[in-house]
Coordinates of C-alpha atoms and ligand atoms in Angstrom, one line a residue:
M1 CA 31.3 -195.0 69.6
A2 CA 28.7 -192.8 71.3
Q3 CA 29.0 -190.3 68.5
A4 CA 28.6 -193.0 65.9
K5 CA 25.4 -194.1 67.5
K6 CA 24.1 -190.6 67.9
A7 CA 24.6 -190.2 64.1
L8 CA 22.0 -192.9 63.6
S9 CA 19.5 -190.7 65.4
R10 CA 17.3 -193.7 65.9
T11 CA 18.2 -194.9 69.3
T12 CA 16.4 -196.0 72.4
K13 CA 17.1 -194.6 75.8
K14 CA 19.0 -197.9 76.4
S15 CA 21.1 -197.8 73.3
A16 CA 21.6 -194.0 73.4
R17 CA 22.8 -194.3 77.0
A18 CA 25.0 -197.3 76.3
G19 CA 27.4 -195.0 74.6
A20 CA 27.1 -192.2 77.1
A21 CA 27.9 -194.6 80.0
G22 CA 30.8 -196.2 78.1
G23 CA 29.1 -199.5 77.1
N24 CA 31.0 -201.3 74.4
G25 CA 28.5 -200.3 71.7
T26 CA 26.7 -202.2 69.0
K27 CA 27.6 -204.4 66.1
G28 CA 26.2 -203.5 62.7
G29 CA 25.2 -207.1 62.1
A30 CA 23.0 -207.3 65.2
R31 CA 21.2 -204.1 64.1
A32 CA 20.5 -205.4 60.7
A33 CA 19.0 -208.6 62.0
S34 CA 16.5 -207.1 64.3
K35 CA 12.8 -207.3 63.6
T36 CA 10.8 -204.1 62.8
Y37 CA 7.5 -203.7 64.8
S38 CA 4.4 -201.6 64.2
N39 CA 1.9 -199.6 66.2
Y40 CA -1.6 -201.1 66.5
I41 CA -4.3 -198.7 65.5
G42 CA -7.9 -199.5 64.7
G43 CA -7.0 -203.2 64.3
E44 CA -4.2 -202.5 61.8
W45 CA -0.5 -202.8 62.3
V46 CA 0.9 -199.5 61.1
A47 CA 4.2 -197.5 61.0
A48 CA 4.4 -194.2 62.8
A49 CA 3.4 -191.2 60.7
G50 CA 7.0 -189.9 60.8
G51 CA 8.4 -193.3 59.6
E52 CA 11.0 -193.3 62.4
Y53 CA 12.0 -196.2 64.5
F54 CA 14.0 -196.6 67.8
E55 CA 15.9 -199.6 68.9
N56 CA 15.0 -201.8 71.8
V57 CA 18.3 -203.3 73.1
N58 CA 19.1 -206.0 75.6
P59 CA 20.5 -204.4 78.8
A60 CA 22.6 -207.5 79.5
D61 CA 24.3 -207.0 76.1
T62 CA 23.7 -203.8 74.3
R63 CA 25.0 -205.3 71.0
D64 CA 21.8 -207.4 70.9
V65 CA 19.1 -205.4 69.3
V66 CA 15.7 -206.9 70.3
G67 CA 13.7 -205.0 67.7
R68 CA 12.9 -201.7 66.1
F69 CA 9.8 -199.9 67.2
P70 CA 7.9 -196.9 65.9
V71 CA 8.8 -193.4 67.2
S72 CA 5.2 -192.1 67.6
T73 CA 4.2 -188.5 67.9
A74 CA 0.9 -186.6 68.5
E75 CA -0.2 -187.5 65.0
D76 CA -0.1 -191.2 65.8
V77 CA -1.7 -190.6 69.2
N78 CA -4.6 -188.7 67.5
R79 CA -5.2 -191.6 65.1
A80 CA -5.2 -194.1 67.9
V81 CA -7.6 -192.0 70.0
A82 CA -9.9 -191.6 67.0
A83 CA -9.9 -195.4 66.5
A84 CA -10.6 -196.0 70.2
K85 CA -13.4 -193.4 70.1
A86 CA -15.0 -195.0 67.0
A87 CA -15.0 -198.5 68.7
A88 CA -16.3 -197.2 72.1
E89 CA -20.0 -197.5 71.5
G90 CA -20.0 -201.1 70.2
W91 CA -17.7 -202.3 73.0
R92 CA -19.8 -200.5 75.7
R93 CA -22.9 -202.1 74.4
M94 CA -21.5 -205.6 74.3
P95 CA -22.7 -207.4 77.5
A96 CA -19.9 -207.7 80.0
P97 CA -20.1 -211.5 80.1
R98 CA -19.4 -211.5 76.3
R99 CA -16.5 -209.1 76.7
A100 CA -15.2 -211.5 79.4
E101 CA -15.4 -214.5 77.1
I102 CA -12.9 -212.8 74.8
L103 CA -10.6 -212.1 77.8
F104 CA -10.7 -215.7 78.9
R105 CA -9.5 -216.6 75.5
L106 CA -6.8 -214.1 75.9
G107 CA -5.7 -215.7 79.2
N108 CA -5.4 -219.1 77.4
I109 CA -3.3 -217.6 74.7
L110 CA -0.9 -216.1 77.3
I111 CA -0.6 -219.5 79.0
R112 CA 0.2 -221.1 75.6
D113 CA 2.9 -218.5 74.9
K114 CA 4.2 -218.0 78.4
D115 CA 7.7 -219.3 77.8
S116 CA 8.4 -217.3 74.7
H117 CA 7.0 -214.1 76.3
S118 CA 9.2 -214.7 79.3
A119 CA 12.3 -215.1 77.1
D120 CA 11.4 -211.9 75.2
M121 CA 11.0 -210.0 78.4
T122 CA 14.3 -211.2 79.8
R123 CA 15.9 -210.1 76.6
E124 CA 14.4 -206.6 76.6
M125 CA 14.4 -205.9 80.3
G126 CA 17.1 -208.0 81.9
K127 CA 15.4 -209.7 84.9
V128 CA 16.0 -213.5 85.3
L129 CA 13.8 -216.0 83.5
K130 CA 12.1 -217.1 86.7
E131 CA 11.0 -213.5 87.4
T132 CA 9.9 -212.8 83.8
G133 CA 7.9 -216.0 84.0
G134 CA 6.3 -214.6 87.2
D135 CA 5.6 -211.3 85.3
V136 CA 3.7 -213.2 82.5
Q137 CA 2.0 -215.3 85.1
E138 CA 0.7 -212.2 86.8
A139 CA -0.8 -211.0 83.5
I140 CA -2.4 -214.4 83.2
D141 CA -3.8 -214.3 86.7
C142 CA -5.0 -210.8 86.3
T143 CA -6.7 -211.7 83.0
F144 CA -8.6 -214.7 84.5
Y145 CA -9.5 -213.0 87.8
T146 CA -10.6 -209.8 86.2
A147 CA -12.5 -211.4 83.3
G148 CA -14.6 -213.1 86.1
E149 CA -15.8 -209.7 86.9
G150 CA -17.7 -209.8 83.6
R151 CA -20.4 -211.8 85.4
R152 CA -20.3 -209.6 88.5
L153 CA -19.5 -205.9 88.2
H154 CA -21.8 -205.5 91.1
G155 CA -23.8 -202.4 91.8
Y156 CA -26.4 -202.5 94.6
T157 CA -30.0 -201.8 95.4
T158 CA -31.1 -199.9 98.4
P159 CA -34.5 -198.7 99.8
A160 CA -35.8 -195.4 98.5
E161 CA -37.1 -192.9 101.0
M162 CA -40.4 -192.4 99.2
P163 CA -43.1 -195.1 98.7
D164 CA -43.4 -196.9 95.4
K165 CA -39.9 -195.9 94.4
F166 CA -36.9 -198.1 93.6
A167 CA -33.3 -197.1 94.1
M168 CA -30.1 -198.7 92.8
C169 CA -26.7 -197.9 91.5
V170 CA -24.8 -199.4 88.6
R171 CA -21.3 -199.1 87.2
Q172 CA -20.7 -197.6 83.8
P173 CA -17.5 -197.4 81.8
V174 CA -15.6 -194.1 82.0
G175 CA -15.0 -194.1 78.3
L176 CA -11.7 -193.8 76.5
C177 CA -8.6 -194.6 78.7
G178 CA -5.0 -193.8 78.1
L179 CA -2.6 -196.3 79.7
I180 CA 1.0 -195.3 80.3
T181 CA 3.3 -198.0 81.6
P182 CA 6.8 -198.5 82.9
W183 CA 9.5 -201.0 82.0
N184 CA 10.0 -203.0 85.2
F185 CA 6.9 -205.2 84.9
P186 CA 6.4 -204.8 81.1
M187 CA 3.5 -207.3 80.8
A188 CA 2.1 -207.5 84.3
I189 CA 1.5 -203.7 84.7
P190 CA 0.0 -203.2 81.3
S191 CA -2.4 -206.1 82.1
W192 CA -3.4 -204.6 85.4
K193 CA -4.7 -201.6 83.5
L194 CA -5.8 -203.1 80.2
I195 CA -7.9 -206.1 81.4
P196 CA -10.0 -204.1 84.0
A197 CA -10.4 -201.3 81.5
L198 CA -11.7 -203.8 78.9
V199 CA -14.0 -205.8 81.1
C200 CA -15.6 -202.6 82.3
G201 CA -16.4 -201.6 78.7
N202 CA -13.8 -199.0 78.0
T203 CA -11.6 -198.7 74.9
V204 CA -7.9 -197.9 75.3
V205 CA -4.7 -196.5 73.9
I206 CA -1.6 -197.9 75.5
K207 CA 1.8 -196.3 75.4
P208 CA 4.4 -198.7 76.8
A209 CA 7.8 -197.7 78.1
E210 CA 10.3 -197.1 75.4
D211 CA 12.7 -199.5 77.1
T212 CA 10.3 -202.5 76.9
P213 CA 7.8 -202.2 74.1
L214 CA 8.0 -205.9 73.0
S215 CA 6.2 -207.3 76.1
T216 CA 3.3 -205.0 75.5
Y217 CA 3.3 -205.8 71.8
N218 CA 3.0 -209.5 72.8
L219 CA 0.1 -208.7 75.0
V220 CA -1.7 -206.6 72.4
K221 CA -1.0 -209.2 69.7
A222 CA -2.7 -211.8 72.0
C223 CA -5.7 -209.4 72.3
E224 CA -6.0 -209.4 68.5
E225 CA -5.8 -213.2 68.4
A226 CA -8.4 -213.5 71.2
G227 CA -10.8 -211.5 69.1
V228 CA -10.9 -208.1 70.8
P229 CA -12.7 -206.0 68.2
K230 CA -10.8 -203.5 66.0
G231 CA -10.2 -200.2 67.7
V232 CA -10.9 -201.4 71.3
V233 CA -7.2 -201.8 72.0
N234 CA -4.7 -199.5 70.4
M235 CA -0.9 -199.3 71.0
V236 CA 1.5 -196.5 70.2
T237 CA 5.2 -196.9 71.0
G238 CA 7.7 -194.2 71.6
Y239 CA 9.1 -191.7 74.0
G240 CA 7.4 -190.1 77.0
A241 CA 7.4 -186.5 75.8
A242 CA 6.6 -187.2 72.2
A243 CA 4.0 -190.0 72.5
G244 CA 2.9 -190.1 76.2
K245 CA 2.3 -186.4 76.7
P246 CA -0.1 -185.9 73.8
L247 CA -2.1 -188.8 75.2
T248 CA -2.4 -187.2 78.6
E249 CA -3.5 -183.9 76.9
H250 CA -6.0 -185.3 74.5
R251 CA -9.5 -183.9 75.2
D252 CA -11.2 -187.2 74.1
V253 CA -9.2 -189.2 76.7
R254 CA -11.3 -189.4 79.8
L255 CA -8.9 -191.2 82.0
I256 CA -5.1 -191.7 82.3
S257 CA -3.8 -194.6 84.3
F258 CA -0.1 -194.2 84.9
T259 CA 2.6 -196.2 86.7
G260 CA 6.1 -194.7 86.7
S261 CA 8.3 -192.1 88.3
T262 CA 7.1 -189.6 90.9
E263 CA 8.3 -186.7 88.7
T264 CA 6.4 -187.9 85.6
G265 CA 3.4 -188.7 87.7
R266 CA 3.2 -185.1 88.8
L267 CA 3.3 -183.8 85.2
I268 CA 0.6 -186.3 84.2
A269 CA -1.6 -185.3 87.1
G270 CA -1.2 -181.6 86.0
A271 CA -2.2 -182.4 82.4
C272 CA -5.3 -184.3 83.6
A273 CA -6.3 -181.6 86.1
D274 CA -6.3 -179.1 83.2
R275 CA -9.3 -180.8 81.6
N276 CA -10.8 -182.6 84.6
A277 CA -9.8 -186.0 83.4
I278 CA -9.6 -188.9 85.8
C279 CA -6.1 -189.8 86.8
S280 CA -4.8 -192.8 88.6
L281 CA -1.1 -192.7 89.6
E282 CA 1.1 -195.5 90.9
L283 CA 4.5 -194.0 91.8
G284 CA 7.5 -194.6 94.0
G285 CA 8.3 -196.4 97.1
K286 CA 10.9 -196.6 99.9
N287 CA 9.8 -199.9 101.4
V288 CA 10.9 -201.3 104.7
I289 CA 11.5 -204.6 106.4
I290 CA 11.5 -204.5 110.2
V291 CA 13.5 -207.3 111.8
M292 CA 12.7 -207.8 115.5
D293 CA 14.9 -209.4 118.1
D294 CA 12.6 -212.5 118.1
A295 CA 12.7 -212.9 114.4
D296 CA 13.8 -216.1 112.6
V297 CA 17.0 -214.4 111.3
D298 CA 17.7 -216.8 108.5
L299 CA 14.1 -216.3 107.1
A300 CA 14.5 -212.5 107.4
V301 CA 17.8 -212.6 105.5
E302 CA 16.1 -214.7 102.8
G303 CA 13.3 -212.1 102.6
A304 CA 15.7 -209.2 102.5
V305 CA 17.8 -210.7 99.7
W306 CA 14.7 -211.4 97.6
G307 CA 13.2 -208.0 98.4
A308 CA 16.4 -205.9 97.8
F309 CA 17.9 -207.7 94.9
G310 CA 15.0 -209.3 93.0
T311 CA 14.6 -207.5 89.6
S312 CA 17.9 -205.9 90.6
G313 CA 16.0 -203.8 93.1
Q314 CA 14.0 -202.2 90.3
R315 CA 10.5 -202.7 91.8
C316 CA 8.4 -200.0 93.4
T317 CA 8.0 -202.5 96.3
A318 CA 11.7 -203.3 96.6
S319 CA 13.1 -203.6 100.2
S320 CA 15.4 -200.6 100.1
R321 CA 15.4 -200.2 103.9
I322 CA 15.9 -202.8 106.6
V323 CA 15.3 -201.7 110.2
V324 CA 16.9 -204.3 112.5
H325 CA 16.7 -204.6 116.3
K326 CA 20.1 -204.1 117.8
K327 CA 20.0 -207.5 119.5
V328 CA 20.2 -209.3 116.2
Y329 CA 21.8 -206.5 114.1
K330 CA 25.2 -208.0 113.9
K331 CA 24.0 -211.5 113.1
F332 CA 21.6 -210.3 110.5
T333 CA 23.9 -207.9 108.7
Q334 CA 26.8 -210.5 108.6
K335 CA 24.4 -213.0 106.9
L336 CA 22.9 -210.5 104.6
V337 CA 26.3 -209.2 103.4
E338 CA 27.5 -212.7 102.8
R339 CA 24.5 -213.6 100.8
A340 CA 24.6 -210.4 98.8
A341 CA 28.3 -210.8 98.0
N342 CA 27.7 -214.3 96.7
L343 CA 24.8 -213.5 94.3
R344 CA 25.7 -214.3 90.8
V345 CA 25.2 -211.3 88.6
G346 CA 24.8 -211.8 84.9
D347 CA 22.5 -212.3 81.9
G348 CA 19.0 -213.2 83.1
A349 CA 18.7 -215.7 80.3
N350 CA 21.3 -217.9 82.0
A351 CA 19.8 -220.4 84.4
N352 CA 22.5 -219.9 87.0
T353 CA 22.1 -216.1 87.2
D354 CA 20.7 -214.7 90.4
M355 CA 20.5 -211.1 89.5
G356 CA 20.3 -209.5 86.0
P357 CA 21.4 -206.0 84.8
V358 CA 19.7 -202.7 85.5
I359 CA 17.6 -201.3 82.7
N360 CA 19.8 -198.7 81.0
A361 CA 22.8 -196.4 81.3
A362 CA 20.8 -193.6 83.0
A363 CA 19.9 -196.1 85.7
V364 CA 23.5 -197.1 86.1
H365 CA 24.4 -193.4 86.5
K366 CA 21.6 -192.7 89.0
I367 CA 22.4 -195.8 91.1
L368 CA 26.1 -195.2 91.2
G369 CA 25.4 -191.6 92.1
Y370 CA 23.4 -192.8 95.1
I371 CA 26.1 -195.2 96.2
E372 CA 28.5 -192.3 96.1
V373 CA 26.1 -190.2 98.2
G374 CA 25.8 -193.1 100.7
E375 CA 29.5 -193.3 101.1
K376 CA 30.7 -189.8 100.8
Q377 CA 27.8 -187.5 101.8
D378 CA 25.7 -189.6 104.1
G379 CA 28.7 -191.4 105.7
A380 CA 27.1 -194.8 105.8
K381 CA 29.2 -197.9 105.8
L382 CA 29.5 -199.7 102.4
A383 CA 29.5 -203.3 103.6
T384 CA 29.5 -205.0 100.2
G385 CA 29.1 -204.1 96.5
G386 CA 29.0 -200.6 95.2
K387 CA 30.6 -201.0 91.8
R388 CA 29.6 -201.4 88.2
L389 CA 30.8 -204.7 86.6
T390 CA 32.5 -204.0 83.3
T391 CA 34.7 -206.9 82.4
G392 CA 34.3 -210.3 80.9
A393 CA 30.6 -211.4 80.6
H394 CA 29.6 -208.0 82.0
A395 CA 31.4 -205.9 79.5
N396 CA 28.5 -205.0 77.3
G397 CA 25.7 -204.7 79.8
Y398 CA 24.4 -202.6 82.7
F399 CA 25.5 -204.6 85.7
I400 CA 25.9 -203.3 89.2
E401 CA 27.0 -205.3 92.2
P402 CA 24.4 -206.1 94.9
T403 CA 25.1 -203.4 97.4
V404 CA 24.5 -203.2 101.2
F405 CA 25.0 -200.1 103.3
T406 CA 25.0 -200.7 107.1
D407 CA 25.0 -198.3 110.1
V408 CA 22.6 -196.1 108.1
A409 CA 20.7 -193.3 109.9
P410 CA 17.0 -192.9 109.1
D411 CA 17.4 -189.4 107.7
M412 CA 20.3 -190.1 105.3
R413 CA 19.5 -189.6 101.7
I414 CA 20.0 -193.3 100.8
A415 CA 17.4 -194.1 103.5
Q416 CA 14.9 -191.5 102.2
E417 CA 15.1 -191.4 98.4
E418 CA 14.0 -194.0 95.9
I419 CA 17.2 -195.5 94.3
F420 CA 15.5 -198.1 92.1
G421 CA 18.5 -200.4 92.0
P422 CA 20.3 -203.2 93.9
V423 CA 21.0 -201.1 96.9
T424 CA 19.7 -201.5 100.4
A425 CA 20.2 -199.6 103.7
V426 CA 20.4 -201.4 107.0
I427 CA 19.3 -199.2 110.0
P428 CA 19.7 -200.3 113.6
T429 CA 16.8 -199.8 116.1
N430 CA 16.1 -200.3 119.8
N431 CA 12.5 -201.3 119.8
L432 CA 9.3 -201.8 117.9
E433 CA 8.0 -198.3 118.5
E434 CA 11.1 -196.7 117.2
A435 CA 11.2 -199.1 114.3
V436 CA 7.7 -198.1 113.2
E437 CA 8.6 -194.4 113.5
I438 CA 11.6 -194.9 111.3
A439 CA 9.7 -197.0 108.9
N440 CA 6.9 -194.4 108.5
G441 CA 9.4 -191.6 108.3
V442 CA 9.6 -191.3 104.5
R443 CA 7.5 -189.6 101.9
Y444 CA 6.3 -192.8 100.3
G445 CA 3.8 -195.4 101.7
L446 CA 3.8 -198.5 99.5
S447 CA 4.9 -201.7 101.2
A448 CA 6.2 -202.7 104.6
A449 CA 7.1 -206.0 106.3
I450 CA 7.9 -207.3 109.8
Y451 CA 9.7 -210.4 110.9
T452 CA 8.7 -211.5 114.4
Q453 CA 7.4 -214.5 116.1
D454 CA 5.2 -212.4 118.4
V455 CA 1.6 -212.0 117.1
N456 CA 1.0 -208.9 119.2
R457 CA 4.0 -207.1 117.7
A458 CA 3.0 -208.2 114.2
F459 CA -0.5 -206.7 114.7
H460 CA 0.8 -203.5 116.3
A461 CA 3.1 -202.9 113.4
M462 CA 0.2 -203.8 110.9
N463 CA -2.0 -201.2 112.7
D464 CA 0.6 -198.5 112.9
M465 CA 2.4 -198.7 109.5
Y466 CA 0.8 -196.2 107.1
T467 CA 1.3 -198.2 103.9
G468 CA -0.9 -199.7 101.3
I469 CA 0.6 -203.2 101.6
F470 CA 1.9 -205.0 104.7
Y471 CA 3.5 -208.4 105.1
V472 CA 4.2 -210.5 108.2
N473 CA 7.2 -212.8 108.0
S474 CA 7.5 -212.2 104.3
S475 CA 9.4 -209.7 102.1
T476 CA 8.0 -206.4 100.8
I477 CA 7.3 -207.9 97.4
G478 CA 4.9 -210.6 96.3
A479 CA 1.5 -208.9 95.7
E480 CA -1.3 -211.1 94.4
V481 CA -3.8 -209.9 91.8
H482 CA -6.9 -210.4 93.8
L483 CA -5.9 -208.0 96.5
P484 CA -5.8 -204.2 96.1
F485 CA -2.4 -202.8 95.1
G486 CA -1.2 -199.3 95.8
G487 CA 0.2 -197.0 98.4
T488 CA -0.3 -194.0 100.6
K489 CA 1.3 -190.6 100.7
A490 CA 3.6 -189.8 97.7
T491 CA 3.2 -193.3 96.3
G492 CA 0.0 -192.4 94.5
N493 CA -3.2 -190.4 94.5
G494 CA -5.5 -192.7 96.5
H495 CA -6.5 -195.3 93.9
R496 CA -5.9 -199.0 94.1
E497 CA -5.2 -201.3 91.2
A498 CA -5.9 -205.1 91.2
G499 CA -8.6 -206.7 93.4
T500 CA -12.1 -205.5 92.8
Q501 CA -11.0 -202.0 93.9
V502 CA -9.6 -201.5 90.4
L503 CA -13.1 -201.4 89.1
D504 CA -13.5 -198.0 90.9
I505 CA -10.8 -196.6 88.6
F506 CA -12.3 -197.9 85.4
T507 CA -16.0 -197.3 86.1
E508 CA -18.1 -194.5 87.3
W509 CA -21.3 -194.9 89.3
K510 CA -24.7 -194.1 88.1
S511 CA -27.5 -193.9 90.7
V512 CA -30.9 -194.9 89.3
Y513 CA -34.3 -193.9 90.8
V514 CA -37.4 -195.5 89.4
D515 CA -40.7 -193.9 90.7
Y516 CA -43.7 -196.1 90.0
S517 CA -46.2 -194.2 92.2
G518 CA -47.6 -192.3 89.2
K519 CA -47.3 -188.9 90.8
L520 CA -44.6 -186.3 91.6
Q521 CA -42.8 -187.3 94.8
R522 CA -40.2 -184.8 96.1
A523 CA -37.4 -186.3 98.2
Q524 CA -36.6 -184.3 101.3
I525 CA -39.7 -182.1 100.8
D526 CA -42.9 -184.1 100.7
E527 CA -44.3 -185.4 104.0
V528 CA -45.5 -188.9 103.5
S529 CA -48.4 -190.3 105.6
F530 CA -48.7 -194.1 106.0
E531 CA -52.1 -194.1 107.8
Ligands
LIG601 P1 11.6 -193.8 84.0 O1 12.3 -192.6 84.3 O2 11.9 -194.9 84.9 O3 11.6 -194.3 82.5 P2 9.1 -192.5 83.7 O4 8.1 -192.2 84.7 O5 9.7 -191.4 83.0 O6 10.1 -193.5 84.3 O7 8.4 -193.5 82.6 C1 7.2 -194.2 82.7 C2 6.4 -194.1 81.5 O8 6.0 -192.7 81.4 C3 7.0 -194.4 80.2 O9 6.1 -195.1 79.3 C4 7.4 -193.1 79.7 O10 7.6 -193.0 78.3 C5 6.2 -192.2 80.1 N1 6.5 -190.8 80.2 C6 7.6 -190.2 80.5 N2 7.4 -188.8 80.4 C7 6.2 -188.6 80.1 C8 5.3 -187.4 80.0 N3 5.8 -186.2 80.1 N4 4.0 -187.6 79.7 C9 3.5 -188.8 79.5 N5 4.2 -189.9 79.6 C10 5.5 -189.9 79.9

């Protein structure tokens, strides 16, 4: 079966890997029925120059082909960049409040189509409908919130040091932006990049993840309907090395905004450094929930289940470590294990499913590999889960049991490395000080949470956790669009998306001095007398 699919040579990561991992393959009928999509370049829907397509398949059932998407290469990227370049001046000159009006229309279109976009997303990505609804909602929230910046985009005025001189600074667009996005939030993350880029007056080329191009297609199609001018938004679909890399290396692309794996982020940072392009990176996490002895244990379990197994653990903010005070350790782990073991794993499109599949066969391989490391190498206790589900309704998808390791030591690999799957590690601790040390003892710094009833402990932890996001009595996931999003250490390179902070990614500052004295005034040199 794997060989038969290879022979087609037009496969996605998902479908190619279905065979490799022993998935039950695809049905010819499903392939024939799937819709063929196009790139969007200069306001036209076009095929890739090479005329090749890849298949986007449903990770809950790889026989279901969601669509065929262009395999783009440098030639397509060059065309898209040229279109974005041609549109740049007109878009930059359009007053920001007018740009925002188009984006408000976009927000309304997304509201109108929310249900069908959610269904498409569940089909191409796997997470349950409630969560894909949340993903689309995040794009809607981001659109309305950020479009509001069209009437702000504040700079500031400040006194000049010479008389009869005025000083201010204003934001200007950076220019042409390349946006490279992952598959786990296939509409929310593109929107976090696209909407601020647009309201700030930039033109863009977006390259969505090869596993989930349909949700970005839906977003771009909505931009077209909203009246975004031709060439302002361009989309090329395809693989990272063939379509993403040429975008990162193109000399006309001034900025790359990337969310994805730490390894790819490092390559992209290198490509940008070569030509002094701006680069914003949003990478991995190894997020932690601290549960203190005074915590509401049921609430903490609730938060841990949601944080560890929501989106099948495939969130950069997933709760992959839970550091629990020894006094409540037994009670907490018993309840967590029981809840995890009872989660219903299945197709996210079914209303009674709690947790969907993981994204593709490579993910299955990686996650099972880590489970083996946890058991055999690290010597942690596998308290529940640990296996791939391969029979009955699970036979044709990428399903893994919700998995809890207990008695984990902080330096074990499963407590240090990002697994990006439904696996969490419970680590016992003696006190808050030790818990914070464990919590900070990883290379990433995205999200952390504490469950406690004691306000002093909550603030101590807030102050001492070196992360970009911190929650009290809530899980590690649940960011809102009007607060900055991002992390410290290996999670990124110092930028923040969302909030107004994202404007610092997509604009550059221009300082403006207006001298109305009618004479040469030299700052730092001339002595000024006011007698
Ligand atoms: P994953 O391994 O989970 O797919 P990646 O970081 O590889 O995560 O993918 C995130 C995004 O980066 C995707 O859109 C992917 O196509 C793209 N990508 C992968 N490799 C490169 C690369 N070398 N240059 C540019 N983009 C890339």
